[in-house]
Coordinates of C-alpha atoms and ligand atoms in Angstrom, one line a residue:
M1 CA 14.8 18.7 9.2
L2 CA 13.1 16.3 11.7
L3 CA 12.4 12.7 10.8
K4 CA 8.6 12.7 10.9
N5 CA 7.0 9.2 11.1
P6 CA 5.3 7.8 9.2
V7 CA 7.6 9.0 6.5
I8 CA 5.1 7.6 3.9
P9 CA 1.6 8.0 5.4
G10 CA -1.3 6.0 4.2
F11 CA -1.6 2.4 3.0
Y12 CA 2.0 1.8 1.9
P13 CA 2.8 -1.4 3.9
D14 CA 5.6 -4.0 3.9
P15 CA 8.3 -1.6 2.9
S16 CA 11.6 -2.8 1.4
V17 CA 14.4 -0.4 0.5
C18 CA 17.6 -0.4 -1.5
V19 CA 20.2 2.3 -1.9
V20 CA 22.2 3.3 -5.0
G21 CA 24.7 6.0 -4.1
E22 CA 22.7 8.7 -2.4
D23 CA 19.3 7.5 -3.7
F24 CA 17.0 5.3 -1.7
Y25 CA 14.1 3.4 -3.4
S26 CA 11.2 1.8 -1.5
V27 CA 8.5 -0.7 -2.7
H28 CA 5.2 -1.7 -1.0
S29 CA 2.5 -4.3 -1.1
S30 CA -0.5 -3.4 -3.2
F31 CA -2.9 -6.5 -2.9
G32 CA -5.8 -6.2 -5.4
Y33 CA -5.0 -2.7 -6.6
F34 CA -3.7 -1.8 -10.1
P35 CA -1.1 -0.7 -11.0
G36 CA 0.8 -2.7 -8.4
I37 CA 3.7 -2.0 -6.1
P38 CA 4.1 1.7 -5.7
I39 CA 7.8 2.8 -5.8
F40 CA 9.2 5.8 -4.0
H41 CA 12.5 7.7 -4.1
S42 CA 14.2 9.6 -1.3
R43 CA 17.6 11.2 -0.6
D44 CA 17.2 11.8 3.1
L45 CA 14.9 8.9 4.2
T46 CA 12.5 11.6 5.3
T47 CA 11.0 13.1 2.1
W48 CA 9.7 10.4 -0.2
N49 CA 8.2 11.0 -3.6
Q50 CA 6.4 8.3 -5.7
I51 CA 8.2 7.8 -9.0
G52 CA 6.0 5.1 -10.4
H53 CA 4.7 1.6 -10.0
V54 CA 6.6 -1.6 -10.6
L55 CA 3.7 -3.6 -12.1
T56 CA 1.9 -1.5 -14.7
R57 CA 0.8 -4.1 -17.3
E58 CA -1.7 -6.9 -17.1
S59 CA 1.1 -9.2 -18.3
Q60 CA 2.8 -8.5 -15.0
L61 CA -0.2 -8.4 -12.8
A62 CA -3.3 -10.6 -13.2
L63 CA -5.9 -9.8 -10.5
T64 CA -9.0 -11.6 -11.8
G65 CA -11.3 -12.4 -8.9
A66 CA -8.8 -11.2 -6.3
S67 CA -10.0 -10.1 -2.9
I68 CA -8.9 -6.5 -2.8
S69 CA -7.4 -6.7 0.7
G70 CA -6.4 -10.4 1.0
D71 CA -5.1 -11.5 -2.4
G72 CA -2.9 -10.0 -5.1
I73 CA 0.6 -8.6 -4.4
F74 CA 2.1 -9.3 -1.0
A75 CA 5.4 -8.0 0.5
P76 CA 7.9 -7.2 -2.3
T77 CA 11.6 -6.9 -1.8
I78 CA 13.8 -4.5 -3.9
R79 CA 17.5 -5.0 -4.4
H80 CA 20.1 -3.4 -6.7
H81 CA 23.0 -5.4 -8.2
D82 CA 25.4 -4.6 -11.0
G83 CA 23.3 -1.8 -12.4
T84 CA 20.1 -3.7 -12.3
F85 CA 17.1 -3.3 -10.0
Y86 CA 15.2 -6.4 -9.0
V87 CA 11.9 -6.7 -7.3
I88 CA 10.7 -10.1 -6.0
T89 CA 7.2 -10.6 -4.8
T90 CA 4.2 -12.9 -4.7
N91 CA 1.0 -12.8 -6.6
V92 CA -1.3 -14.7 -4.3
R93 CA -3.7 -16.9 -6.4
H94 CA -2.1 -15.9 -9.7
G95 CA 1.2 -17.7 -10.1
G96 CA 3.1 -17.3 -6.8
N97 CA 6.6 -15.9 -6.6
F98 CA 8.2 -13.9 -9.4
I99 CA 11.0 -11.4 -10.1
V100 CA 10.9 -8.3 -12.3
H101 CA 13.9 -6.2 -13.2
T102 CA 14.8 -2.9 -14.8
D103 CA 17.7 -0.4 -15.1
D104 CA 15.3 2.5 -14.4
P105 CA 13.3 2.1 -11.2
A106 CA 10.7 4.6 -12.5
G107 CA 9.9 1.9 -15.1
P108 CA 9.1 0.2 -17.2
W109 CA 9.9 -3.1 -15.5
S110 CA 10.3 -6.5 -17.2
D111 CA 7.6 -9.1 -17.5
P112 CA 7.7 -11.6 -14.6
V113 CA 10.4 -14.2 -14.3
W114 CA 8.4 -16.9 -12.5
I115 CA 10.2 -18.9 -9.8
D116 CA 9.9 -22.6 -10.1
S117 CA 10.1 -22.6 -6.3
P118 CA 9.3 -25.6 -4.2
S119 CA 5.9 -25.0 -2.6
E120 CA 7.5 -24.4 0.9
S121 CA 9.0 -21.1 -0.5
G122 CA 5.6 -19.6 0.4
I123 CA 5.3 -15.8 0.7
D124 CA 7.5 -12.7 1.4
P125 CA 10.4 -13.6 -0.9
S126 CA 13.7 -11.8 -0.6
L127 CA 16.9 -11.8 -2.6
F128 CA 20.5 -11.5 -1.3
F129 CA 23.4 -11.1 -3.8
D130 CA 26.5 -12.5 -2.0
Q131 CA 30.1 -11.5 -2.8
D132 CA 30.9 -14.8 -4.5
G133 CA 28.1 -14.4 -7.1
S134 CA 25.6 -16.6 -5.3
V135 CA 22.1 -15.2 -5.1
Y136 CA 19.9 -16.5 -2.2
F137 CA 16.1 -16.7 -2.3
T138 CA 14.8 -16.3 1.2
G139 CA 11.1 -16.7 1.9
T140 CA 8.6 -18.0 4.5
G141 CA 6.6 -21.2 4.2
N142 CA 5.4 -23.7 6.8
D143 CA 6.1 -21.2 9.5
R144 CA 9.8 -21.2 8.8
V145 CA 12.3 -19.3 6.7
Q146 CA 13.0 -21.3 3.5
Q147 CA 16.1 -20.6 1.5
F148 CA 17.8 -21.8 -1.7
R149 CA 20.3 -20.4 -4.2
I150 CA 18.6 -19.1 -7.3
D151 CA 19.4 -18.2 -10.9
V152 CA 17.7 -14.7 -11.0
A153 CA 17.8 -14.7 -14.9
S154 CA 15.7 -17.8 -15.2
G155 CA 14.0 -18.1 -11.8
R156 CA 15.4 -21.6 -11.5
A157 CA 16.1 -22.9 -8.0
L158 CA 19.7 -24.2 -7.9
E159 CA 19.1 -26.5 -4.9
P160 CA 16.2 -27.8 -2.8
A161 CA 14.7 -25.4 -0.3
I162 CA 16.4 -25.6 3.1
S163 CA 14.4 -24.7 6.2
V164 CA 16.9 -22.4 8.0
W165 CA 15.2 -20.6 10.9
G166 CA 11.8 -20.5 12.7
G167 CA 12.4 -17.3 14.6
T168 CA 12.1 -16.9 18.3
G169 CA 8.7 -18.6 18.8
G170 CA 6.3 -15.8 17.8
Q171 CA 3.4 -16.8 15.5
Y172 CA 3.6 -16.1 11.8
P173 CA 7.3 -15.8 11.2
E174 CA 7.5 -13.8 7.9
A175 CA 9.2 -11.2 5.8
P176 CA 12.8 -12.6 6.2
H177 CA 15.8 -10.7 4.8
L178 CA 19.3 -12.2 4.6
F179 CA 22.2 -9.7 4.5
R180 CA 25.9 -9.6 5.3
I181 CA 28.2 -7.3 7.2
G182 CA 31.8 -8.3 6.9
N183 CA 31.9 -12.1 7.4
T184 CA 28.7 -12.2 9.4
Y185 CA 25.4 -13.1 7.9
Y186 CA 22.2 -11.7 9.4
L187 CA 18.7 -13.0 9.0
T188 CA 16.0 -10.6 10.2
M189 CA 12.3 -11.4 10.2
A190 CA 8.9 -10.3 11.5
E191 CA 7.0 -12.4 14.0
G192 CA 3.8 -12.2 16.0
G193 CA 1.6 -11.4 12.9
T194 CA 1.1 -8.1 11.3
E195 CA -1.4 -6.9 13.9
Y196 CA -0.8 -5.6 17.5
M197 CA 1.7 -8.4 18.4
H198 CA 4.0 -7.6 15.5
M199 CA 7.8 -7.6 16.3
Q200 CA 11.1 -7.7 14.5
T201 CA 13.7 -10.2 15.3
I202 CA 17.2 -11.0 14.1
A203 CA 19.8 -13.8 14.2
R204 CA 23.4 -14.1 12.9
S205 CA 25.7 -16.8 11.6
A206 CA 29.0 -17.4 9.9
T207 CA 27.2 -19.0 6.9
P208 CA 24.0 -18.2 5.0
Y209 CA 22.4 -21.4 6.3
G210 CA 23.2 -21.1 10.0
P211 CA 23.5 -22.3 12.6
W212 CA 21.7 -19.1 13.8
E213 CA 22.4 -17.3 17.0
S214 CA 19.4 -15.4 18.1
C215 CA 20.0 -11.8 19.2
P216 CA 20.1 -11.6 23.0
H217 CA 17.8 -8.6 23.0
N218 CA 15.2 -9.9 20.5
P219 CA 12.7 -8.5 19.6
I220 CA 14.8 -5.6 18.3
L221 CA 11.7 -3.6 17.6
T222 CA 8.1 -4.0 18.9
H223 CA 5.4 -1.8 20.4
R224 CA 3.4 -4.8 21.8
S225 CA 1.3 -3.5 24.8
R226 CA 3.1 -0.2 24.8
K227 CA 1.5 3.2 25.2
S228 CA 2.2 4.9 21.9
P229 CA 0.4 6.4 18.9
F230 CA 2.3 3.8 16.8
H231 CA 1.4 0.1 17.0
A232 CA 2.0 -3.1 15.1
V233 CA 5.6 -2.1 14.2
G234 CA 7.5 -4.6 12.2
H235 CA 8.1 -6.0 8.7
S236 CA 11.4 -4.3 8.4
D237 CA 14.3 -3.9 6.0
F238 CA 17.8 -2.7 6.9
V239 CA 19.6 -0.1 4.7
R240 CA 23.0 1.6 5.0
S241 CA 23.3 5.2 3.8
H242 CA 26.4 6.3 1.8
D243 CA 27.9 7.8 4.9
G244 CA 28.0 4.3 6.5
R245 CA 25.1 4.7 9.0
W246 CA 22.4 2.1 9.2
W247 CA 18.6 2.6 9.2
L248 CA 15.5 0.4 9.7
V249 CA 12.6 0.9 7.4
F250 CA 9.4 -0.7 8.7
H251 CA 5.7 -0.2 8.9
A252 CA 3.4 0.8 11.8
I253 CA -0.3 1.6 12.3
R254 CA -1.7 4.7 14.0
P255 CA -4.9 3.4 15.7
T256 CA -7.4 5.5 17.7
S257 CA -10.4 4.9 20.0
Y258 CA -11.2 2.0 22.3
P259 CA -10.8 -0.8 21.4
M260 CA -8.3 0.6 18.9
F261 CA -8.9 0.6 15.1
H262 CA -7.1 2.2 12.1
V263 CA -8.3 3.2 8.7
C264 CA -5.1 4.4 7.0
G265 CA -3.5 0.9 6.7
R266 CA 0.0 0.1 7.6
E267 CA 2.3 3.1 7.0
T268 CA 6.0 3.3 6.4
C269 CA 8.4 4.5 9.1
V270 CA 12.2 4.9 9.5
A271 CA 14.4 4.7 12.6
P272 CA 18.2 4.8 13.1
V273 CA 20.1 1.7 13.9
E274 CA 23.4 1.4 15.8
W275 CA 25.5 -1.8 15.9
I276 CA 26.7 -2.7 19.4
D277 CA 28.7 -5.9 19.9
G278 CA 27.6 -7.1 16.4
W279 CA 23.8 -6.6 17.2
P280 CA 21.5 -3.9 15.9
V281 CA 19.9 -1.4 18.4
V282 CA 17.0 0.3 16.8
N283 CA 16.3 3.9 17.8
G284 CA 18.5 3.6 20.9
G285 CA 16.1 1.0 22.3
E286 CA 13.4 3.7 22.6
L287 CA 9.8 3.7 21.2
I288 CA 9.2 5.1 17.7
T289 CA 7.7 8.6 17.8
S290 CA 6.2 11.0 15.2
E291 CA 9.1 13.4 15.5
M292 CA 12.6 12.0 15.8
P293 CA 16.0 13.7 15.2
G294 CA 16.7 14.3 11.5
T295 CA 18.8 11.8 9.5
G296 CA 21.3 14.5 8.6
L297 CA 21.3 13.2 5.1
P298 CA 21.3 16.0 2.5
S299 CA 17.7 16.8 1.6
T300 CA 17.9 17.7 -2.0
I301 CA 14.4 17.0 -3.1
A302 CA 11.1 18.6 -2.2
F303 CA 7.8 16.7 -1.5
Q304 CA 5.9 16.7 -4.7
E305 CA 2.4 15.1 -4.3
A306 CA -0.3 17.5 -5.5
T307 CA -3.5 17.5 -3.4
S308 CA -5.7 17.7 -6.4
D309 CA -5.9 16.3 -9.9
E310 CA -7.6 18.6 -12.4
F311 CA -7.6 15.9 -15.2
D312 CA -5.9 18.4 -17.5
S313 CA -2.8 16.5 -18.5
G314 CA -4.4 13.7 -20.4
V315 CA -3.0 11.1 -18.0
L316 CA -4.0 10.2 -14.5
A317 CA -1.7 11.4 -11.6
I318 CA 0.7 8.8 -10.3
Y319 CA -1.2 8.1 -7.1
W320 CA -4.5 6.8 -8.7
N321 CA -5.3 3.1 -8.6
H322 CA -8.0 0.8 -9.9
L323 CA -9.7 -2.2 -8.4
R324 CA -8.2 -5.3 -10.0
N325 CA -7.4 -5.1 -13.8
P326 CA -9.1 -2.0 -15.2
V327 CA -11.2 -1.9 -18.4
V328 CA -9.0 0.9 -19.8
D329 CA -11.6 2.2 -22.2
N330 CA -13.9 3.0 -19.2
Y331 CA -11.7 6.0 -18.2
R332 CA -11.9 8.9 -20.7
L333 CA -9.4 11.7 -20.4
S334 CA -9.5 13.1 -23.9
D335 CA -13.2 13.0 -24.9
R336 CA -13.8 16.2 -23.0
P337 CA -10.5 17.9 -22.3
G338 CA -10.0 18.8 -18.6
W339 CA -12.5 16.2 -17.5
L340 CA -12.4 12.5 -16.5
G341 CA -15.3 10.6 -18.0
L342 CA -16.4 7.4 -16.3
V343 CA -18.0 4.8 -18.5
P344 CA -20.0 2.5 -16.1
G345 CA -19.7 -1.2 -16.3
A346 CA -21.9 -3.9 -14.8
D347 CA -19.6 -4.6 -11.9
D348 CA -20.2 -2.8 -8.6
L349 CA -17.9 -2.1 -5.7
S350 CA -19.1 -5.1 -3.6
G351 CA -18.2 -7.8 -6.1
R352 CA -14.9 -9.2 -7.3
G353 CA -15.1 -7.9 -10.9
C354 CA -13.5 -4.9 -12.5
P355 CA -15.8 -2.0 -11.6
T356 CA -15.2 1.5 -13.0
F357 CA -13.3 2.9 -10.1
V358 CA -10.4 5.3 -9.7
G359 CA -9.2 6.0 -6.2
R360 CA -6.4 7.3 -4.0
R361 CA -5.3 6.4 -0.5
Q362 CA -6.6 8.1 2.6
R363 CA -3.3 9.4 4.2
Q364 CA -4.5 11.0 7.4
Q365 CA -7.4 10.3 9.8
A366 CA -8.8 13.8 9.5
C367 CA -9.1 14.9 5.9
T368 CA -11.6 16.0 3.2
A369 CA -12.1 14.4 -0.2
M370 CA -14.0 16.4 -2.8
A371 CA -14.9 15.8 -6.4
R372 CA -16.7 18.0 -8.9
F373 CA -19.2 15.9 -10.9
D374 CA -21.3 16.7 -13.9
F375 CA -24.2 14.3 -14.0
S376 CA -26.0 15.6 -17.1
D377 CA -25.3 12.3 -19.0
L378 CA -26.5 10.1 -16.1
R379 CA -29.5 8.0 -17.1
Q380 CA -31.9 5.7 -15.3
G381 CA -30.0 2.6 -14.3
D382 CA -26.7 4.5 -13.8
E383 CA -25.0 5.3 -10.5
A384 CA -21.8 7.4 -10.1
G385 CA -20.3 9.0 -7.1
L386 CA -17.6 9.2 -4.4
T387 CA -16.8 6.4 -2.1
V388 CA -14.6 5.8 0.9
F389 CA -13.6 2.2 0.2
Q390 CA -11.9 -0.3 2.5
N391 CA -12.7 -3.5 0.7
E392 CA -15.6 -5.2 -1.2
D393 CA -17.6 -5.6 2.0
H394 CA -16.8 -2.3 3.7
H395 CA -17.4 0.9 2.0
Y396 CA -19.6 4.1 2.1
E397 CA -20.6 6.2 -0.8
I398 CA -22.4 9.3 -1.8
A399 CA -23.7 8.9 -5.4
G400 CA -25.9 10.4 -8.0
V401 CA -28.8 8.3 -9.4
R402 CA -31.5 9.3 -11.9
S403 CA -35.1 8.8 -10.7
V404 CA -38.3 9.9 -12.5
E405 CA -38.2 13.1 -10.4
G406 CA -34.7 14.0 -11.4
L407 CA -31.2 13.7 -10.0
E408 CA -31.1 12.2 -6.5
L409 CA -28.1 11.9 -4.2
I410 CA -28.0 8.7 -2.1
V411 CA -25.8 7.6 0.8
R412 CA -25.2 3.9 1.0
R413 CA -23.3 2.0 3.7
R414 CA -21.9 -1.5 3.2
I415 CA -20.7 -3.1 6.4
G416 CA -20.0 -6.8 6.2
D417 CA -23.0 -8.4 4.6
L418 CA -25.3 -5.5 5.5
E419 CA -25.9 -3.0 2.7
S420 CA -28.4 -0.2 2.9
V421 CA -29.2 3.2 1.4
V422 CA -29.4 5.3 4.5
A423 CA -30.3 8.7 3.0
R424 CA -31.7 10.2 -0.2
S425 CA -32.0 13.8 -1.4
L426 CA -33.5 15.2 -4.6
R427 CA -31.2 17.9 -6.3
F428 CA -31.7 20.6 -8.8
G429 CA -28.9 21.2 -11.2
E430 CA -26.7 18.6 -12.8
S431 CA -23.3 19.8 -11.5
I432 CA -22.4 19.1 -7.9
T433 CA -19.3 18.9 -5.7
L434 CA -19.6 15.7 -3.7
S435 CA -17.5 15.5 -0.5
I436 CA -16.6 13.1 2.2
Q437 CA -15.2 14.6 5.5
A438 CA -13.2 12.2 7.6
T439 CA -12.6 12.6 11.3
P440 CA -11.0 9.9 13.5
E441 CA -14.4 8.6 14.4
M442 CA -16.7 9.4 11.5
Y443 CA -17.1 9.7 7.7
V444 CA -19.6 12.5 6.9
L445 CA -20.9 12.3 3.3
G446 CA -22.6 15.2 1.5
F447 CA -22.1 18.0 -1.0
V448 CA -20.7 21.5 -1.1
D449 CA -23.5 24.1 -1.9
E450 CA -23.2 27.3 -4.0
G451 CA -22.2 29.2 -0.9
E452 CA -19.2 26.8 -0.4
Q453 CA -21.0 25.3 2.7
F454 CA -20.8 21.6 3.3
V455 CA -24.2 20.0 3.5
E456 CA -24.4 16.5 5.1
I457 CA -26.6 13.8 3.5
G458 CA -25.5 10.9 5.7
R459 CA -22.7 9.5 7.8
G460 CA -21.0 6.3 8.8
R461 CA -18.7 5.3 11.6
A462 CA -15.0 5.1 10.8
R463 CA -14.6 2.0 13.0
Y464 CA -16.5 -0.1 10.5
L465 CA -14.0 0.7 7.8
G466 CA -11.1 0.0 10.1
T467 CA -8.9 -3.0 9.2
E468 CA -9.8 -4.5 12.5
T469 CA -13.4 -4.7 11.3
A470 CA -12.8 -5.2 7.6
G471 CA -10.0 -7.8 7.9
Y472 CA -6.8 -8.4 6.0
F473 CA -4.2 -6.0 5.0
T474 CA -5.3 -2.7 3.3
G475 CA -6.2 0.9 4.3
C476 CA -9.0 3.1 3.0
Y477 CA -9.2 4.8 -0.4
F478 CA -11.3 7.7 -1.6
G479 CA -12.5 6.9 -5.1
M480 CA -14.9 7.9 -7.9
Y481 CA -16.9 5.1 -9.5
A482 CA -19.7 4.4 -11.9
V483 CA -21.9 1.4 -12.4
S484 CA -25.0 0.7 -14.5
S485 CA -27.6 -1.9 -15.0
E486 CA -27.8 -0.9 -18.6
H487 CA -25.0 -1.3 -21.3
R488 CA -23.3 2.1 -21.8
A489 CA -20.6 2.9 -24.3
R490 CA -20.2 6.5 -23.2
P491 CA -19.4 8.2 -19.8
C492 CA -22.4 8.6 -17.5
A493 CA -20.5 11.0 -15.2
W494 CA -17.8 13.6 -15.8
I495 CA -15.4 14.7 -13.1
D496 CA -13.7 18.1 -13.4
W497 CA -11.3 17.7 -10.5
M498 CA -10.8 15.7 -7.3
S499 CA -9.0 16.9 -4.2
L500 CA -7.9 15.4 -1.0
D501 CA -6.7 17.7 1.8
Ligands
6LW1 C1 2.9 -9.9 4.5 C2 3.6 -10.2 5.8 C3 3.0 -9.2 6.6 O1 3.0 -10.9 3.6 O2 1.7 -9.0 6.3 O3 3.5 -7.5 8.1 C4 1.5 -9.7 5.1 N1 3.7 -8.5 7.4 O4 4.9 -10.2 5.8 C5 0.6 -9.0 4.2 O5 1.1 -7.7 4.1

């Protein structure tokens, strides 16, 4: 089987990987989304299935007031030591760096162990368990790698933070990982920022604190100014498979158009690593491509994600997320078996509250999202529909609203601080399949009529939902939402199924 990059398409950035026997586990940043930190499992580094989320409870993940794409959970690291899995990460604005642990990566994970870290420890924390029992915290603050030994059980720093390396001179040195091969310590990091200048560098030393010798062929991975479908490669973690070979897990974007933009966020990729003269050579020094030679690792699991959720099982499928901390009672899966009922709150998609919203990631540039709505409980003041959502300030939706004349469909575009309903259409009948068709350049919003034909109501350019326009760190979601100017204790919209192909 070929190694097809990205191995985890869609907004699954800042990958970190650990291996236990033949099993690889990856974790990813989730910013303002809940639950937080999706965790995936693989045997061959090619087929990855989500097995859960690391942060599933409000006691682990406070997101009050978080910017959906610029706050919340940044860059986790996963490590396995003595039968225990550890994830260390940062909740920006709500407490800083913390560790959670478990013996089952599918969860549940512990409550946070907060790190009493000196402020310079900053973001992008990593852990390294050395052979003598020392555990090193490695993070980035003040544009340098900051490091100290830590007691992982209590989160206590065992020494003051030491500034160990500033990288090779690129801006935004970040995402450091310390590891060891034989008697040599390696410190790898990303530089250049997570945009088009992104690159991965590495240094080595005989001690965990340096002095560091920078790799003579740094950066070991970059696509800066290269012609390729993949850009912004970086934020990497090294992993060794049970057969002794090494791999780099990193993220990339797949932008289109001119100037380039991307809507699917930063996506996880894999490449082989060879060690030559004690330095890593990534993918033989060649550019990353969408089809690379297979890893040769036994592929014993099949890809499992279903394209549609019929809401029959009484629980939401594993890929669904909410914006910030959800009001759990606003999502009804048992009131009407086989349907998801959305109770609208007062918060809308453009604010920083907890709107009634359940969404899943856009994983390819060209795809179609559909959801079957029953609007018979929709009253004046309510609005419910399907959105393609990048962040509070950048989203398009097709929604049902109740006017005196009946059920109306509206298409709204929110681009920066401009917000406008750009199309309206009166409908007959209360059940309707809303759809958003995505192409690399356009989102077309409409419904599917009785003859299974798509009918457009309005459209919006993909560019304005690109991260280059919207800012910060996330990719687009397709979501169902409900909002009301009136207090409602019951669902205003029912959804029979939602599909994404
Ligand atoms: C993350 C940093 C980065 O903290 O982007 O690509 C930041 N690298 O390491 C947000 O994901």
